[in-house]
XYZ file of C-alpha atoms in Angstrom:
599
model
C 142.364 92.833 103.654
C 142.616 94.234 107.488
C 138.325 94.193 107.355
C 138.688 90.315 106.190
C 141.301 89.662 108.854
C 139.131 90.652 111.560
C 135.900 89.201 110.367
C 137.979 85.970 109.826
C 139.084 86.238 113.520
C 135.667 86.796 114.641
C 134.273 83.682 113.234
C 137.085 81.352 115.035
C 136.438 83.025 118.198
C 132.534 82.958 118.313
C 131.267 80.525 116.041
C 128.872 80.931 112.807
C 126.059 81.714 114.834
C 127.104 84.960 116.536
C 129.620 85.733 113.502
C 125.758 86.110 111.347
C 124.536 88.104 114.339
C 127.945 90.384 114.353
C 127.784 90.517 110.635
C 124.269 91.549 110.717
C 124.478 94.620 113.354
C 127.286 95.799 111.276
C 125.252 96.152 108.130
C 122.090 97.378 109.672
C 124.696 100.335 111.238
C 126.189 101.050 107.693
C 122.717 101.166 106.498
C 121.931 103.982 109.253
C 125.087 105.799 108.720
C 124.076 106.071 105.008
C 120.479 106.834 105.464
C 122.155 109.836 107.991
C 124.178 110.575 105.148
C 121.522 110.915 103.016
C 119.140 112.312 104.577
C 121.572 115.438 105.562
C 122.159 115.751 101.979
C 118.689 115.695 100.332
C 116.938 117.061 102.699
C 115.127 120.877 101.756
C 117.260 123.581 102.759
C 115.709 126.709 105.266
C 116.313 129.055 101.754
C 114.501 126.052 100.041
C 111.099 125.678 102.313
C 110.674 129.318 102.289
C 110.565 129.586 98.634
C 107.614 126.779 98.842
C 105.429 128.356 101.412
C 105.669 131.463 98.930
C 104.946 129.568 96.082
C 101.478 130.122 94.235
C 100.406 127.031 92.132
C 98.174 127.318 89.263
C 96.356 124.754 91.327
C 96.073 125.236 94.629
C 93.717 122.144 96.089
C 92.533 122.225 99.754
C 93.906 119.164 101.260
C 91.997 117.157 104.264
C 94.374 115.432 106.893
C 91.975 112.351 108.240
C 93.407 111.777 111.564
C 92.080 108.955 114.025
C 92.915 109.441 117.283
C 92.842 106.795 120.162
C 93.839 107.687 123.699
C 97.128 108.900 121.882
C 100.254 109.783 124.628
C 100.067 113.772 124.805
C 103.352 113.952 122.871
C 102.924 111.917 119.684
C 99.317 114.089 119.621
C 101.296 116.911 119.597
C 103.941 115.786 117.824
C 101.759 115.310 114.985
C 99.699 118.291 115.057
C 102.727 120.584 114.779
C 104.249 118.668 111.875
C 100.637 119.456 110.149
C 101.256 123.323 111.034
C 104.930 122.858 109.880
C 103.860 122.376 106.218
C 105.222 124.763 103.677
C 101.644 124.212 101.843
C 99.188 126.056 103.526
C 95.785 124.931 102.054
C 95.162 122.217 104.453
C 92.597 121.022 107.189
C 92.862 118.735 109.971
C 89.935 116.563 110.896
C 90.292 114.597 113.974
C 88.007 112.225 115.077
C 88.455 110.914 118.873
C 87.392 107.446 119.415
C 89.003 106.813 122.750
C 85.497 107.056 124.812
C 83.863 108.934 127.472
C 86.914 109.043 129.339
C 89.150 110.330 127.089
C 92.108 112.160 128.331
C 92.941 113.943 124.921
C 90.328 116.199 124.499
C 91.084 118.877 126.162
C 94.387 118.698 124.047
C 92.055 118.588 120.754
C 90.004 121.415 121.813
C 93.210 123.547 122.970
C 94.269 123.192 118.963
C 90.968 123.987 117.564
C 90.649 126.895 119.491
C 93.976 128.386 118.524
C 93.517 127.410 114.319
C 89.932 127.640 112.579
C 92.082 124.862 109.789
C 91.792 122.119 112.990
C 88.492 120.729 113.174
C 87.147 117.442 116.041
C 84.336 115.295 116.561
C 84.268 113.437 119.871
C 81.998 110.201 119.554
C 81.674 109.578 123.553
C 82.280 106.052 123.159
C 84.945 104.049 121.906
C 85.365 103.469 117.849
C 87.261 100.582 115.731
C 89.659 102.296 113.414
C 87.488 102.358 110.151
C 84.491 103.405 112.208
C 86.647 106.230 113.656
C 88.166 107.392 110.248
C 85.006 107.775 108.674
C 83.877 110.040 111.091
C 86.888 112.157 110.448
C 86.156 111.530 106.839
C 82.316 113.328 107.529
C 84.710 116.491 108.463
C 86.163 117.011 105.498
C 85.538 119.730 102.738
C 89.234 118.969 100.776
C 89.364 118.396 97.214
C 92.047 115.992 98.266
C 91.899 113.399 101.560
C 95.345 112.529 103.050
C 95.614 109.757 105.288
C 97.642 109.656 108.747
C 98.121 107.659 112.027
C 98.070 109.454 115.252
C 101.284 108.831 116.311
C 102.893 109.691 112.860
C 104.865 112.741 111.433
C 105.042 114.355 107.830
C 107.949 115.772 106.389
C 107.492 119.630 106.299
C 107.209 119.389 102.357
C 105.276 116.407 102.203
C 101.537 118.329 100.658
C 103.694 120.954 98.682
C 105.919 118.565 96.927
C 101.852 116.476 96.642
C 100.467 120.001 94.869
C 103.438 119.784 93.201
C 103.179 116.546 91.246
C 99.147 117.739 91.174
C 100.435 120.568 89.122
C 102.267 118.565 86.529
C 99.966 118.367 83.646
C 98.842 114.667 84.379
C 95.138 113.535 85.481
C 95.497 112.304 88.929
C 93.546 110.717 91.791
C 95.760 108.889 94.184
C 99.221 109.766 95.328
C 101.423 107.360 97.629
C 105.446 108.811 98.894
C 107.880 106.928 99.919
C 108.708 106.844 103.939
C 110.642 105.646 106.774
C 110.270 105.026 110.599
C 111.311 107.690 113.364
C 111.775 106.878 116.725
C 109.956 106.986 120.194
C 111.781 110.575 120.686
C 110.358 111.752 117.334
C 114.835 111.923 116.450
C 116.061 109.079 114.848
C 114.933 108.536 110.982
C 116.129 105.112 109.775
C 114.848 101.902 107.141
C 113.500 104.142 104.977
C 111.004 102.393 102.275
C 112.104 103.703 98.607
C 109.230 102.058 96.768
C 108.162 101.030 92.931
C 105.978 103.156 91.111
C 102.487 101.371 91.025
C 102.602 97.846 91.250
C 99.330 96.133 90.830
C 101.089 92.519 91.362
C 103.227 93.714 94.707
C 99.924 95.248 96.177
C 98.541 91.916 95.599
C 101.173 90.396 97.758
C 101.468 93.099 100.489
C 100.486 96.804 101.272
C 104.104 98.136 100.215
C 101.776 101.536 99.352
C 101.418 102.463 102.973
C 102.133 105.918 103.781
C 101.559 108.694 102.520
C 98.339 108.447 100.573
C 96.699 110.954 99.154
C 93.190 110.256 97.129
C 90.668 112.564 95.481
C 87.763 112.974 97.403
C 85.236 111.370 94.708
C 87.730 108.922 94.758
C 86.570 108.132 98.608
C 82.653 108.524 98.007
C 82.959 106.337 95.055
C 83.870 103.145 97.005
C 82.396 104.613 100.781
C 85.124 104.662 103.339
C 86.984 102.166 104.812
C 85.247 99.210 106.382
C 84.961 97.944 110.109
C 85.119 94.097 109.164
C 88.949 94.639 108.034
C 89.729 96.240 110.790
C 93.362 95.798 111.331
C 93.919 95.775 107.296
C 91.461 98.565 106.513
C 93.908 100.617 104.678
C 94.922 97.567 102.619
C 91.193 96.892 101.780
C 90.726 100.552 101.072
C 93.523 100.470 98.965
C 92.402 97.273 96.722
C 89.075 99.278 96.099
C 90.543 102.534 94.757
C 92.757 100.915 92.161
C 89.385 98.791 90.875
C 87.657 102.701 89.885
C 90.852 104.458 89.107
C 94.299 104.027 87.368
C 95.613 107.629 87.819
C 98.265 107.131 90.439
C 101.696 108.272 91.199
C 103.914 107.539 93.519
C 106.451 110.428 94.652
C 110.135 108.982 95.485
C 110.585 111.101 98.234
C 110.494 110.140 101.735
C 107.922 112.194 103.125
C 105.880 110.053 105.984
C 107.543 109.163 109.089
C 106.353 106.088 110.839
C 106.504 106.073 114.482
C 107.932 103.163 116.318
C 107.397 102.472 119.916
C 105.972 99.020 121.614
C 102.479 99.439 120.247
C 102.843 100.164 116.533
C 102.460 97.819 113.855
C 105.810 100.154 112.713
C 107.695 97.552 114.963
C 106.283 94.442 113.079
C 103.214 93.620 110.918
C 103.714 90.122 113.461
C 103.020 91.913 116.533
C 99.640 92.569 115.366
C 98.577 89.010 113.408
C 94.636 89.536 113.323
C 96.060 92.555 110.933
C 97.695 90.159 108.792
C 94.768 87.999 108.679
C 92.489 90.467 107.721
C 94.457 91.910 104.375
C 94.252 88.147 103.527
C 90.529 88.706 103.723
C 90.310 91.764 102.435
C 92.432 90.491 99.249
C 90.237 87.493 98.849
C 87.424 89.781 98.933
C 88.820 92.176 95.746
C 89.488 88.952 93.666
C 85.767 87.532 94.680
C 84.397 91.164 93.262
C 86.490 91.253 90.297
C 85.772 87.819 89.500
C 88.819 86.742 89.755
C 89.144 82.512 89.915
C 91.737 82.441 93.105
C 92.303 82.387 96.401
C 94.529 84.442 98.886
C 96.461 82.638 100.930
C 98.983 83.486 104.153
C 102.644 83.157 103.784
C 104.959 81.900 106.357
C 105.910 85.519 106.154
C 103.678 88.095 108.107
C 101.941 90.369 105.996
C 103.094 88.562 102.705
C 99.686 87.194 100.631
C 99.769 85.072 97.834
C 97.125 84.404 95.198
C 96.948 81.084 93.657
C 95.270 81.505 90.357
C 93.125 78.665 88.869
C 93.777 77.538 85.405
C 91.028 79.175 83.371
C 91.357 76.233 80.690
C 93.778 73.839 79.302
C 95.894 75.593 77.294
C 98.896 73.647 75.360
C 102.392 74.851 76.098
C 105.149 75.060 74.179
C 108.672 74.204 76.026
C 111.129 75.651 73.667
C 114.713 75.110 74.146
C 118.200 75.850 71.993
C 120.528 73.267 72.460
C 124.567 72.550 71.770
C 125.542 69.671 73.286
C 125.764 69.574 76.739
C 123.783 66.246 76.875
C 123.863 65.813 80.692
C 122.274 69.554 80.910
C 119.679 68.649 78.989
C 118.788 65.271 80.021
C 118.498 67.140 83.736
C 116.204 69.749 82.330
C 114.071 67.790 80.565
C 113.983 65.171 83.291
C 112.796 67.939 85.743
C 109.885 69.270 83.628
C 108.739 65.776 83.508
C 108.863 65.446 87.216
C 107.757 68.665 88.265
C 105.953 70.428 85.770
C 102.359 69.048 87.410
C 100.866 69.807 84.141
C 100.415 67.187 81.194
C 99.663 69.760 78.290
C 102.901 70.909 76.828
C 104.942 69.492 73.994
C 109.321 70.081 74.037
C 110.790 71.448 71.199
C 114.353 71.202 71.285
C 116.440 73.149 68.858
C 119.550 71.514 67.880
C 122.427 73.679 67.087
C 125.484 72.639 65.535
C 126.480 69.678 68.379
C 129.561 68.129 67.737
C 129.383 65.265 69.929
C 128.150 62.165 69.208
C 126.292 60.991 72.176
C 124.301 64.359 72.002
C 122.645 62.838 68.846
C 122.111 59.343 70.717
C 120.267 60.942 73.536
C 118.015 63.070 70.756
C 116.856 59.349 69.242
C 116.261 57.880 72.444
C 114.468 61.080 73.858
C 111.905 61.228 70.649
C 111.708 57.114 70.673
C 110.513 57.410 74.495
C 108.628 60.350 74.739
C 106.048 61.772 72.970
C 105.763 65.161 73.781
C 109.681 65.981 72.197
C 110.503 67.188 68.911
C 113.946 67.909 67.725
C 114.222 70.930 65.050
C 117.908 71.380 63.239
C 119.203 74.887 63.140
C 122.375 74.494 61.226
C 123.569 78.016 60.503
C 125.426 80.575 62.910
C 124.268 81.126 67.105
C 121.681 83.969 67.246
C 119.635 83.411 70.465
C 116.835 85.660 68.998
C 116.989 83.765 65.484
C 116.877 80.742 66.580
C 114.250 81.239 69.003
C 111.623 83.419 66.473
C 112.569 80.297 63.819
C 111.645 77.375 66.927
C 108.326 79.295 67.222
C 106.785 78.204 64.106
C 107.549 74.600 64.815
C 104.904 75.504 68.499
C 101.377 74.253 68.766
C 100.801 75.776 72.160
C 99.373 79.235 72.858
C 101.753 79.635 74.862
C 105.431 79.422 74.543
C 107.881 78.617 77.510
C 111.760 79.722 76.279
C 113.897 78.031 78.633
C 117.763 77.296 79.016
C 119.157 73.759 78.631
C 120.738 74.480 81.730
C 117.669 75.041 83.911
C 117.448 72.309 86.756
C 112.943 72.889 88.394
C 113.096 72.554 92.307
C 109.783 74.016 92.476
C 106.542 71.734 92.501
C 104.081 72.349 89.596
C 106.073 74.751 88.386
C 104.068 74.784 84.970
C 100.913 74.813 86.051
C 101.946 77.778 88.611
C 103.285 79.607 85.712
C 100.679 79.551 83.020
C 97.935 79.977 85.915
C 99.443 83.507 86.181
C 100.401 84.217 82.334
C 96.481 83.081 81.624
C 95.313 86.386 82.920
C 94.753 88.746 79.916
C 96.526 91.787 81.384
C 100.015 90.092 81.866
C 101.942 89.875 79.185
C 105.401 88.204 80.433
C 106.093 85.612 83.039
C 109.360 85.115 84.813
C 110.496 83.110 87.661
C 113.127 82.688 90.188
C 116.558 80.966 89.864
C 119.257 79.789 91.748
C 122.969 79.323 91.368
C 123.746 75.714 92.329
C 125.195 77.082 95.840
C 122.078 78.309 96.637
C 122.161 82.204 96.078
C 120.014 84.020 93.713
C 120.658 84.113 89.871
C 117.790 86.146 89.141
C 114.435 87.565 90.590
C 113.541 90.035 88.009
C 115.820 93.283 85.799
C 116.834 96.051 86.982
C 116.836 98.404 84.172
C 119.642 100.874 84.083
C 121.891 98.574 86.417
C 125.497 98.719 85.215
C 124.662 101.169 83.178
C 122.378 98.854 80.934
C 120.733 96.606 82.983
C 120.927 93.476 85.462
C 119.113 90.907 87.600
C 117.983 92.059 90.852
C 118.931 90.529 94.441
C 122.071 88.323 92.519
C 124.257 86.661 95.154
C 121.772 86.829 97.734
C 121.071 83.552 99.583
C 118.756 81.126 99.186
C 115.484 82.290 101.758
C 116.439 85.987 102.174
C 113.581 88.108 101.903
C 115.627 90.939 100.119
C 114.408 94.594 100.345
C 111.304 94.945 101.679
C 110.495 91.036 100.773
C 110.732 91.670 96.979
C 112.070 88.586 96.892
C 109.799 86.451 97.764
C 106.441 88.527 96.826
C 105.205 88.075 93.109
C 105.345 91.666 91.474
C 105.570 93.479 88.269
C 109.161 93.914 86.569
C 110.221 96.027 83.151
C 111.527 92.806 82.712
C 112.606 88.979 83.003
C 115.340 86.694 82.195
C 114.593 84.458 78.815
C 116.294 81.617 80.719
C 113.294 81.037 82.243
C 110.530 83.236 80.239
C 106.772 82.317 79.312
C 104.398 84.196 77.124
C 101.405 83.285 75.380
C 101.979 82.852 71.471
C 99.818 85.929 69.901
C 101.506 88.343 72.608
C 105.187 87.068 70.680
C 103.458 87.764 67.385
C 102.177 90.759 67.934
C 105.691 92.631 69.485
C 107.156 90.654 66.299
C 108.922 88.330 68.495
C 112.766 89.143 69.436
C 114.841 91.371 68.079
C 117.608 89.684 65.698
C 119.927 92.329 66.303
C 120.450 91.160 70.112
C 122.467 87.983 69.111
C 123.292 86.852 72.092
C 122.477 89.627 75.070
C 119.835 92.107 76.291
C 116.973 90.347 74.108
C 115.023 89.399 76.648
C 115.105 92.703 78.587
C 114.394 94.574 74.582
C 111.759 91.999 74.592
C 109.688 92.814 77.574
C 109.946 96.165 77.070
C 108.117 95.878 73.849
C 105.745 93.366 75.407
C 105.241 96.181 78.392
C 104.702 99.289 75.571
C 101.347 97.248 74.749
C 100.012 98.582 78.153
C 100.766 93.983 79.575
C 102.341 93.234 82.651
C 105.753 91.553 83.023
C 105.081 89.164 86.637
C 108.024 87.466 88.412
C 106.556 85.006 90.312
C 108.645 83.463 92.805
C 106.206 80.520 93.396
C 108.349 79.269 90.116
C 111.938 78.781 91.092
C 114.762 76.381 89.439
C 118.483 76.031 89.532
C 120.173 77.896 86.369
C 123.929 76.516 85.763
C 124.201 79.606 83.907
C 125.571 79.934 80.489
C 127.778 76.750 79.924
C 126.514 76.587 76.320
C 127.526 79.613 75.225
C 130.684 80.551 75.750
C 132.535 83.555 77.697
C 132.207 87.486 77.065
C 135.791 87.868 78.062
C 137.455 87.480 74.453
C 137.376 90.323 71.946
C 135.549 89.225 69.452
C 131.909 88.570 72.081
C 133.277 91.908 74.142
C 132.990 93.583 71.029
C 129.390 92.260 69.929
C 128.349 92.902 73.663
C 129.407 96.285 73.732
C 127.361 96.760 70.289
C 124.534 94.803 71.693
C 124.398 96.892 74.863
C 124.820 100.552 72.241
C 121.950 98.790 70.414
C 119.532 98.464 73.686
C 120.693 101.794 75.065
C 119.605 103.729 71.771
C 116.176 101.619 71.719
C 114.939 102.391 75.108
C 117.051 105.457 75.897
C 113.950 106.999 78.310
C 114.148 103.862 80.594
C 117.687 104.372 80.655
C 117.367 108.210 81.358
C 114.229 108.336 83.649
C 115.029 105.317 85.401
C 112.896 101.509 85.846
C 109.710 102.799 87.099
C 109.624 98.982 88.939
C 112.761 100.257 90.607
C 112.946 104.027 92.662
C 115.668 106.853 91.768
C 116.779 106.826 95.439
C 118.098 103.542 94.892
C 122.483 102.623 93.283
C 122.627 101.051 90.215
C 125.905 99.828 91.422
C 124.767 96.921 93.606
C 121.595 94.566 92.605
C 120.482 94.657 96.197
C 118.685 97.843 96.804
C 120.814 99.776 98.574
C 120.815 103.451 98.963
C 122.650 105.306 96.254
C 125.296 107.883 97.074
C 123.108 110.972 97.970
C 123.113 113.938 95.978
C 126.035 116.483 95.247
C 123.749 119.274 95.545
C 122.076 119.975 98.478
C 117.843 119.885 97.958
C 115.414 117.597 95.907
């Protein structure tokens, strides 16, 4: 009450504006204060790194540190180096490659190392090198079984290649490795926004390079798709990246943060803006991997730097099927249907519209005059008890598209072509499930994709936060791959809902769209949010409230019901999500660090 006092206060003595500003610096500093927090409590103990550097792995890969260097200031050079010697893994090399020019003033530094570690090794071109030209020749150095890639200016956790060999160790097959990371100051002191990232997400890396740092990739890996390349300069890890995942899907990304990121006034660390030819050439580069893989598209700038987004083409013109339950609630309806017709900017769908036990009489007026005027509407009786999932599997049969769009009667489009934009992306074969974003009627987010094991169960991600916030790391706005989607607002083509046997009739009322992707994603298909799709949801007016006993009690089953089915989601955690992050709060804050000290 005393905190709302005050920020109450603020606001009538400073206005909105500075009151955001004020609010702002006071989040960012709770953020640090937690990341301290954190940090002090997860990090390896002395008794703990000493127990790695003695540890002998069945496996015990030689691991080649690619290092460009670039008239780098004597301390970050040095910086760097000693955070390579720091490692509790020992089987490593360092291959520097010095593309400052004849008169670089870091060579004698280079040589100084090399002399004092036969590990260190250095070419010096004589004559300045672009950044792909430069890491290729520290690529030529290299005799690893495994390539790690670093900036010159960076640091590395000391357990960042043990805990690598460690997941290397694990019984799976793999070929790339990315960590998670955060940035460190000019003084090499302050750790803060650290990135706690998904496991692979082929539809994120399509929208930006949230991979980063650290990466780790087998060396065949490399000579398979030869090095990075000098016409991406700026974007050449992106591009690299994009390549590796067309010859291999053997990648794993460790949730531990275990590259630092240097920020000073010339590092892209400070802002992917400060650098915009960078940001123009991943657009390139990503135009250039759908081009190879025959992909019908095209990459296209956001008004957010280093944010992409790929516009599929329609591949044909496939019928849709609009499918939505309905209880009275005319004026819901009427809205809905009125904003498919103005803003679906597609003409091949047909509306079913499932009527379900109205009571009032106008409801039934509007159904004649909405089949007398239009065409494309059907209305389907289902007179026997509300079951979201029965009703839905029974409207299915009653579809002529190949694909079917569920969709509340309370869903209002804002976006343009929201159709079109949505079956563009469901029409390619490896995505199974297509979501979108809503609103709440003020303006804050309703949904933009599940969390699973939120609450306990599982929730929508980002809810509450305002309309045009980027949320964590952009997620928001950048089209990625979910465990799952809302079925407010849910398309899938027809033989997909077939196949998985449609939804689950035990889920009467909750979690059947989450059980539903799920199956949908244990057929190896994508679930996509796409937030190129984006309506208003009133949010369940038809339906009633979960706050008397008799729906608390068929939640609670519901929920026991979901928990059972998909217990290893539940227990391992959303792989589209990161185990550094609460499942107390939808917006990707960090969870409350570990009791026990060590990883």
């Amino acid at each position: 009450m005393i905190e709302k006092n005050r920020a109450l206060e603020y606001y009538q003595k400073y206005g909105l504006k500075n009151f955001i500003k004020h609010s702002v610096k006071k989040f960012l500093c709770l953020e640090q204060r937690e990341y301290q927090k954190y940090r002090k409590d997860t990090l390896p103990s002395m008794e703990m790194l000493e127990c790695q550097r003695e540890k002998i792995f069945p496996y015990m890969p030689k691991i080649s540190i690619v290092v460009p260097l670039y008239r780098t200031p004597e301390k970050y050079l040095c910086d760097m180096i000693d955070s390579v010697y720091s490692q509790t893994y020992q089987n490593w090399e360092l291959c520097l490659s010095d593309g400052s020019g004849e008169d670089s003033d870091i060579w004698n530094i280079v040589e100084k190392y090399r002399g004092t570690d036969k590990r260190i090794k250095a070419i010096n071109s004589k004559k300045q090198l672009c950044i792909a030209e430069n890491t290729n020749r520290a690529v030529e150095l290299c005799t690893g079984d495994f390539i790690a890639f670093m900036d010159h200016d960076d640091l590395l956790s000391e357990d960042a290649l043990f805990r690598c060999v460690e997941y290397l160790n694990g019984g799976k097959v793999i070929e790339l490795i990315y960590t998670d990371e955060d940035k460190v100051s000019d003084n090499g002191k302050n750790f803060f926004q650290p990135h706690f990232k998904s496991d692979f997400n082929k539809d994120l890396l399509l929208s930006m390079n949230y991979i980063c740092h650290l990466v780790v990739v087998k060396k065949e890996i490399l000579q398979k798709i030869g090095g990075f390349r000098k016409e991406y300069d700026g974007a050449q890890d992106y591009d690299f990246l994009l390549r590796c995942i067309e010859v291999t899907d053997k990648i794993v990304h460790i949730p531990y943060v275990l590259y630092h990121w240097r920020v000073h006034d010339n590092s892209t660390a400070k802002g992917v803006d400060r650098k915009n030819f960078a940001t123009e050439a991943g657009r390139k580069a990503l135009q250039d991997y759908c081009d190879r893989n025959n992909i019908q598209a095209k990459a296209e700038n956001t008004i957010y730097s280093g944010i992409y987004r790929i516009r599929y083409l329609l591949k044909e013109k496939s019928k849709v099927s609009i499918i939505i339950p309905n209880k009275d609630h005319k004026e819901d309806l009427e809205l809905c249907i009125s904003s498919i017709q103005k803003k679906a900017g597609y003409d091949c769908y047909e509306i079913i519209v499932i009527e379900n036990n109205s009571e009032d009489e106008e409801t039934f007026l509007y159904y004649e005059t909405l089949e007398k005027e239009n065409d494309r509407v059907k209305i389907i009786y289902w007179e026997k008890e509300f079951n979201f999932s029965t009703i839905n599997n029974w409207g299915t049969k009653y579809a002529d598209g190949e694909y079917l769009l569920f969709l509340n009667n309370d869903v209002e489009w804002i976006s343009e072509d929201f159709l079109k934009e949505m079956l563009s992306t469901a029409q390619r074969r490896e995505v199974g499930v297509v979501g979108g974003l809503l609103y709440f009627p003020d303006d804050t987010v309703q949904h933009a994709g599940v969390i699973i094991g939120y609450s306990g169960i599982a929730g929508h991600a980002f809810i509450g936060q305002l309309r045009g916030e980027q949320g964590y790391f952009s997620r928001i706005v950048c089209m990625q791959d979910y465990s799952a989607v809302t079925a407010a607002c849910l398309m899938v083509r027809k033989d997909v809902f077939i196949e998985v046997n449609g939804f689950d009739e035990n889920f009467k009322v909750a979690f059947n769209d989450i059980d539903f992707c799920l199956k949908v994603r244990e057929t190896g298909r994508l679930v996509v949010y796409n937030p190129y799709i984006y309506a208003y949801h009133y949010e369940s007016k038809t339906r009633g409230s979960d706050e008397d006993s008799i729906n608390k009690e068929r939640f609670e089953k519901e929920k026991n019901i979901l928990r059972k089915k998909w217990k290893k989601y539940i227990i391992n955690g959303d792989p589209y999500y990161n185990i550094n992050l609460t499942l107390k709060r939808p917006d990707f804050t960090i969870r409350n660090p570990h009791i026990k000290k060590g990883r």
